[in-house]
PDB file of C-alpha atoms in Angstrom:
ATOM      1  CA  ALA A   8      -0.013  -0.147   0.245  1.00  0.00           C
ATOM      2  CA  ASP A   9       0.584   3.785  -0.826  1.00  0.00           C
ATOM      3  CA  GLU A  10       0.949   5.641   3.158  1.00  0.00           C
ATOM      4  CA  ALA A  11       2.385   8.936   0.564  1.00  0.00           C
ATOM      5  CA  ALA A  12      -1.110   8.405  -0.893  1.00  0.00           C
ATOM      6  CA  GLY A  13      -2.615   7.869   1.924  1.00  0.00           C
ATOM      7  CA  GLN A  14      -1.646  10.001   3.975  1.00  0.00           C
ATOM      8  CA  LYS A  15      -3.671  12.733   1.427  1.00  0.00           C
ATOM      9  CA  LYS A  16      -6.606  10.856   1.148  1.00  0.00           C
ATOM     10  CA  ALA A  17      -7.173  11.087   4.585  1.00  0.00           C
ATOM     11  CA  ALA A  18      -7.326  15.012   5.172  1.00  0.00           C
ATOM     12  CA  SER A  19     -10.655  14.193   5.713  1.00  0.00           C
ATOM     13  CA  CYS A  20     -10.249  11.193   7.981  1.00  0.00           C
ATOM     14  CA  VAL A  21      -8.488  14.031  10.303  1.00  0.00           C
ATOM     15  CA  ALA A  22     -11.197  15.967  11.190  1.00  0.00           C
ATOM     16  CA  CYS A  23     -12.986  13.460  13.567  1.00  0.00           C
ATOM     17  CA  HIS A  24      -9.223  11.137  14.242  1.00  0.00           C
ATOM     18  CA  GLY A  25      -6.908  13.381  15.069  1.00  0.00           C
ATOM     19  CA  ALA A  26      -4.238  14.909  12.193  1.00  0.00           C
ATOM     20  CA  ASN A  27      -2.134  12.656  15.180  1.00  0.00           C
ATOM     21  CA  GLY A  28      -4.764   9.090  14.194  1.00  0.00           C
ATOM     22  CA  VAL A  29      -6.034  10.236  18.532  1.00  0.00           C
ATOM     23  CA  ALA A  30      -8.760  11.123  18.618  1.00  0.00           C
ATOM     24  CA  ILE A  31     -10.093  14.367  21.677  1.00  0.00           C
ATOM     25  CA  ILE A  32     -13.930  13.586  20.065  1.00  0.00           C
ATOM     26  CA  PRO A  33     -14.305  10.670  23.112  1.00  0.00           C
ATOM     27  CA  GLY A  34     -17.169   8.876  20.537  1.00  0.00           C
ATOM     28  CA  TYR A  35     -15.083   8.192  17.744  1.00  0.00           C
ATOM     29  CA  PRO A  36     -11.464   5.706  17.705  1.00  0.00           C
ATOM     30  CA  SER A  37      -8.017   6.680  17.323  1.00  0.00           C
ATOM     31  CA  LEU A  38      -6.709   5.106  14.292  1.00  0.00           C
ATOM     32  CA  LYS A  39      -3.050   5.611  15.114  1.00  0.00           C
ATOM     33  CA  GLY A  40      -1.116   2.291  15.100  1.00  0.00           C
ATOM     34  CA  GLN A  41      -4.782   0.033  14.172  1.00  0.00           C
ATOM     35  CA  ASN A  42      -4.114  -3.626  12.560  1.00  0.00           C
ATOM     36  CA  GLU A  43      -4.154  -2.759   9.172  1.00  0.00           C
ATOM     37  CA  GLN A  44      -5.970  -4.909   7.680  1.00  0.00           C
ATOM     38  CA  TYR A  45      -8.165  -3.792  10.819  1.00  0.00           C
ATOM     39  CA  LEU A  46      -8.508  -0.476   9.396  1.00  0.00           C
ATOM     40  CA  VAL A  47      -9.069  -2.442   5.526  1.00  0.00           C
ATOM     41  CA  MET A  48     -11.312  -4.664   6.987  1.00  0.00           C
ATOM     42  CA  SER A  49     -14.182  -1.758   9.395  1.00  0.00           C
ATOM     43  CA  MET A  50     -13.721   0.761   6.579  1.00  0.00           C
ATOM     44  CA  GLN A  51     -14.872  -2.530   3.645  1.00  0.00           C
ATOM     45  CA  ALA A  52     -17.841  -2.440   6.018  1.00  0.00           C
ATOM     46  CA  TYR A  53     -18.714   0.656   6.019  1.00  0.00           C
ATOM     47  CA  LYS A  54     -18.732   0.260   2.168  1.00  0.00           C
ATOM     48  CA  ASN A  55     -20.490  -2.380   2.246  1.00  0.00           C
ATOM     49  CA  LYS A  56     -23.341  -0.619   4.008  1.00  0.00           C
ATOM     50  CA  GLN A  57     -22.205  -3.657   6.986  1.00  0.00           C
ATOM     51  CA  ARG A  58     -22.520  -0.955   8.826  1.00  0.00           C
ATOM     52  CA  THR A  59     -25.522   0.208  11.193  1.00  0.00           C
ATOM     53  CA  GLY A  60     -26.194   2.864  14.095  1.00  0.00           C
ATOM     54  CA  GLY A  61     -24.306   5.409  15.681  1.00  0.00           C
ATOM     55  CA  MET A  62     -21.146   7.227  12.272  1.00  0.00           C
ATOM     56  CA  ALA A  63     -21.799   4.304   9.924  1.00  0.00           C
ATOM     57  CA  SER A  64     -24.417   6.298   8.048  1.00  0.00           C
ATOM     58  CA  MET A  65     -21.348   9.089   8.073  1.00  0.00           C
ATOM     59  CA  MET A  66     -18.089   6.947   7.156  1.00  0.00           C
ATOM     60  CA  GLN A  67     -19.841   5.091   4.491  1.00  0.00           C
ATOM     61  CA  ALA A  68     -20.922   8.301   3.173  1.00  0.00           C
ATOM     62  CA  GLN A  69     -16.985   8.666   3.451  1.00  0.00           C
ATOM     63  CA  MET A  70     -16.312   5.307   2.387  1.00  0.00           C
ATOM     64  CA  SER A  71     -18.437   5.848  -0.799  1.00  0.00           C
ATOM     65  CA  ILE A  72     -15.715   8.372  -2.205  1.00  0.00           C
ATOM     66  CA  LEU A  73     -13.408   6.422  -1.951  1.00  0.00           C
ATOM     67  CA  SER A  74     -11.667   3.354  -3.744  1.00  0.00           C
ATOM     68  CA  TYR A  75     -10.757  -0.020  -1.825  1.00  0.00           C
ATOM     69  CA  GLU A  76      -7.176   1.297  -3.006  1.00  0.00           C
ATOM     70  CA  ASP A  77      -7.953   4.231  -1.154  1.00  0.00           C
ATOM     71  CA  ILE A  78      -8.946   2.730   1.158  1.00  0.00           C
ATOM     72  CA  GLU A  79      -5.768   0.589   1.417  1.00  0.00           C
ATOM     73  CA  ASN A  80      -3.184   3.991   1.318  1.00  0.00           C
ATOM     74  CA  ILE A  81      -5.732   4.647   4.304  1.00  0.00           C
ATOM     75  CA  ALA A  82      -5.580   1.800   6.957  1.00  0.00           C
ATOM     76  CA  ALA A  83      -1.745   1.509   5.569  1.00  0.00           C
ATOM     77  CA  TYR A  84      -0.968   5.455   6.199  1.00  0.00           C
ATOM     78  CA  PHE A  85      -3.037   5.669   9.915  1.00  0.00           C
ATOM     79  CA  ALA A  86      -0.875   1.788  10.430  1.00  0.00           C
ATOM     80  CA  ASN A  87       1.944   3.053  10.090  1.00  0.00           C
ATOM     81  CA  MET A  88       2.302   6.135  12.508  1.00  0.00           C
ATOM     82  CA  LYS A  89       4.131   6.246  15.229  1.00  0.00           C
TER      83      LYS A  89
ATOM     84  CA  ALA B  29     -17.399   1.527  35.105  1.00  0.00           C
ATOM     85  CA  ASP B  30     -15.444  -0.324  37.302  1.00  0.00           C
ATOM     86  CA  GLU B  31     -12.412  -1.364  35.121  1.00  0.00           C
ATOM     87  CA  ALA B  32     -11.762  -3.884  37.953  1.00  0.00           C
ATOM     88  CA  ALA B  33     -14.753  -6.244  37.428  1.00  0.00           C
ATOM     89  CA  GLY B  34     -13.924  -5.534  33.780  1.00  0.00           C
ATOM     90  CA  GLN B  35     -11.006  -7.120  33.773  1.00  0.00           C
ATOM     91  CA  LYS B  36     -12.986 -10.433  35.452  1.00  0.00           C
ATOM     92  CA  LYS B  37     -15.601  -9.810  32.058  1.00  0.00           C
ATOM     93  CA  ALA B  38     -12.638  -9.730  29.882  1.00  0.00           C
ATOM     94  CA  ALA B  39     -10.841 -12.955  30.250  1.00  0.00           C
ATOM     95  CA  SER B  40     -13.718 -13.611  26.982  1.00  0.00           C
ATOM     96  CA  CYS B  41     -11.730 -11.142  25.452  1.00  0.00           C
ATOM     97  CA  VAL B  42      -8.107 -11.817  25.573  1.00  0.00           C
ATOM     98  CA  ALA B  43      -7.222 -14.812  23.013  1.00  0.00           C
ATOM     99  CA  CYS B  44      -8.072 -12.367  20.110  1.00  0.00           C
ATOM    100  CA  HIS B  45      -7.306  -8.789  21.360  1.00  0.00           C
ATOM    101  CA  GLY B  46      -4.952  -9.876  23.204  1.00  0.00           C
ATOM    102  CA  ALA B  47      -3.888  -9.883  27.656  1.00  0.00           C
ATOM    103  CA  ASN B  48      -1.909  -6.082  26.602  1.00  0.00           C
ATOM    104  CA  GLY B  49      -4.870  -4.768  24.756  1.00  0.00           C
ATOM    105  CA  VAL B  50      -2.533  -5.330  21.840  1.00  0.00           C
ATOM    106  CA  ALA B  51      -4.133  -7.886  18.668  1.00  0.00           C
ATOM    107  CA  ILE B  52      -1.119  -9.844  17.559  1.00  0.00           C
ATOM    108  CA  ILE B  53      -3.938 -10.980  15.290  1.00  0.00           C
ATOM    109  CA  PRO B  54      -3.554  -9.051  12.017  1.00  0.00           C
ATOM    110  CA  GLY B  55      -7.168  -8.893  11.711  1.00  0.00           C
ATOM    111  CA  TYR B  56      -8.878  -7.721  15.084  1.00  0.00           C
ATOM    112  CA  PRO B  57      -8.957  -4.401  16.010  1.00  0.00           C
ATOM    113  CA  SER B  58      -6.202  -3.164  19.434  1.00  0.00           C
ATOM    114  CA  LEU B  59      -8.813  -1.690  22.294  1.00  0.00           C
ATOM    115  CA  LYS B  60      -5.576  -0.963  24.695  1.00  0.00           C
ATOM    116  CA  GLY B  61      -6.561   3.308  25.659  1.00  0.00           C
ATOM    117  CA  GLN B  62      -8.870   3.237  22.659  1.00  0.00           C
ATOM    118  CA  ASN B  63     -11.355   5.718  23.681  1.00  0.00           C
ATOM    119  CA  GLU B  64     -13.867   4.191  26.049  1.00  0.00           C
ATOM    120  CA  GLN B  65     -17.010   5.601  24.995  1.00  0.00           C
ATOM    121  CA  TYR B  66     -16.471   4.496  21.050  1.00  0.00           C
ATOM    122  CA  LEU B  67     -15.455   0.180  23.074  1.00  0.00           C
ATOM    123  CA  VAL B  68     -19.096   1.037  24.561  1.00  0.00           C
ATOM    124  CA  MET B  69     -20.492   2.000  21.044  1.00  0.00           C
ATOM    125  CA  SER B  70     -18.351  -0.784  18.907  1.00  0.00           C
ATOM    126  CA  MET B  71     -19.872  -3.596  21.582  1.00  0.00           C
ATOM    127  CA  GLN B  72     -23.362  -2.026  21.911  1.00  0.00           C
ATOM    128  CA  ALA B  73     -23.195  -2.421  17.705  1.00  0.00           C
ATOM    129  CA  TYR B  74     -22.199  -6.069  18.093  1.00  0.00           C
ATOM    130  CA  LYS B  75     -25.484  -7.367  21.025  1.00  0.00           C
ATOM    131  CA  ASN B  76     -27.446  -4.953  18.597  1.00  0.00           C
ATOM    132  CA  LYS B  77     -27.204  -6.511  15.723  1.00  0.00           C
ATOM    133  CA  GLN B  78     -25.887  -3.445  13.777  1.00  0.00           C
ATOM    134  CA  ARG B  79     -22.491  -5.226  12.236  1.00  0.00           C
ATOM    135  CA  THR B  80     -23.134  -8.422   9.966  1.00  0.00           C
ATOM    136  CA  GLY B  81     -19.937  -9.884   8.188  1.00  0.00           C
ATOM    137  CA  GLY B  82     -16.677 -10.217   9.267  1.00  0.00           C
ATOM    138  CA  MET B  83     -16.314 -11.100  12.538  1.00  0.00           C
ATOM    139  CA  ALA B  84     -19.143  -9.307  13.372  1.00  0.00           C
ATOM    140  CA  SER B  85     -21.224 -13.410  14.588  1.00  0.00           C
ATOM    141  CA  MET B  86     -18.680 -14.508  16.715  1.00  0.00           C
ATOM    142  CA  MET B  87     -18.243 -10.636  18.725  1.00  0.00           C
ATOM    143  CA  GLN B  88     -22.490 -10.438  18.652  1.00  0.00           C
ATOM    144  CA  ALA B  89     -22.266 -14.233  20.271  1.00  0.00           C
ATOM    145  CA  GLN B  90     -19.668 -12.963  22.677  1.00  0.00           C
ATOM    146  CA  MET B  91     -21.809  -9.566  23.287  1.00  0.00           C
ATOM    147  CA  SER B  92     -25.365 -11.929  23.713  1.00  0.00           C
ATOM    148  CA  ILE B  93     -24.196 -12.450  27.140  1.00  0.00           C
ATOM    149  CA  LEU B  94     -23.078  -9.687  28.835  1.00  0.00           C
ATOM    150  CA  SER B  95     -24.613  -7.199  30.291  1.00  0.00           C
ATOM    151  CA  TYR B  96     -25.041  -3.574  29.048  1.00  0.00           C
ATOM    152  CA  GLU B  97     -22.923  -2.779  32.070  1.00  0.00           C
ATOM    153  CA  ASP B  98     -20.037  -5.706  31.616  1.00  0.00           C
ATOM    154  CA  ILE B  99     -19.475  -3.412  28.202  1.00  0.00           C
ATOM    155  CA  GLU B 100     -18.806  -0.529  30.325  1.00  0.00           C
ATOM    156  CA  ASN B 101     -17.127  -2.483  32.927  1.00  0.00           C
ATOM    157  CA  ILE B 102     -15.147  -3.760  29.644  1.00  0.00           C
ATOM    158  CA  ALA B 103     -14.049  -0.712  28.071  1.00  0.00           C
ATOM    159  CA  ALA B 104     -13.054   0.993  31.285  1.00  0.00           C
ATOM    160  CA  TYR B 105     -10.862  -1.842  31.871  1.00  0.00           C
ATOM    161  CA  PHE B 106      -9.030  -1.550  27.755  1.00  0.00           C
ATOM    162  CA  ALA B 107      -9.876   2.747  27.426  1.00  0.00           C
ATOM    163  CA  ASN B 108      -6.832   2.770  31.128  1.00  0.00           C
ATOM    164  CA  MET B 109      -4.920   0.363  30.021  1.00  0.00           C
ATOM    165  CA  LYS B 110      -1.669   1.319  29.913  1.00  0.00           C
TER     166      LYS B 110
END
């Protein structure tokens, strides 16, 4: 995966998940250092509408404008954040 | 929330999420230091069948034997792990 490309696409994520991958808002997950494969799986779950309730609809909207390749790059970006 | 009670109930979580809250298995999320409210929300989402696909059915089974109070205690336990 391409972390640099992921960082560009992640511009729309940092508002809620934090520029350093640590979510200040308690209801949102921190992503920094999370397992890469899990990040991919949960973003795909939102994209494929396998998650509902809470923030799911907003996350699904975000994912609808991202390709699976974008998702992999974003996951690599947050997973490898130090 | 009662972290000590959460630790007891978390015995069934550590197999996948790691005794130290860091999941060795890449497809599972690490929980150590995650936002407490997010942990509560995502466990409730599994319990309420708002998540499907992947590990959702297994997680839902785990949640079906836990009360909402257990869920809050487990969330406090992992969120406050150092």
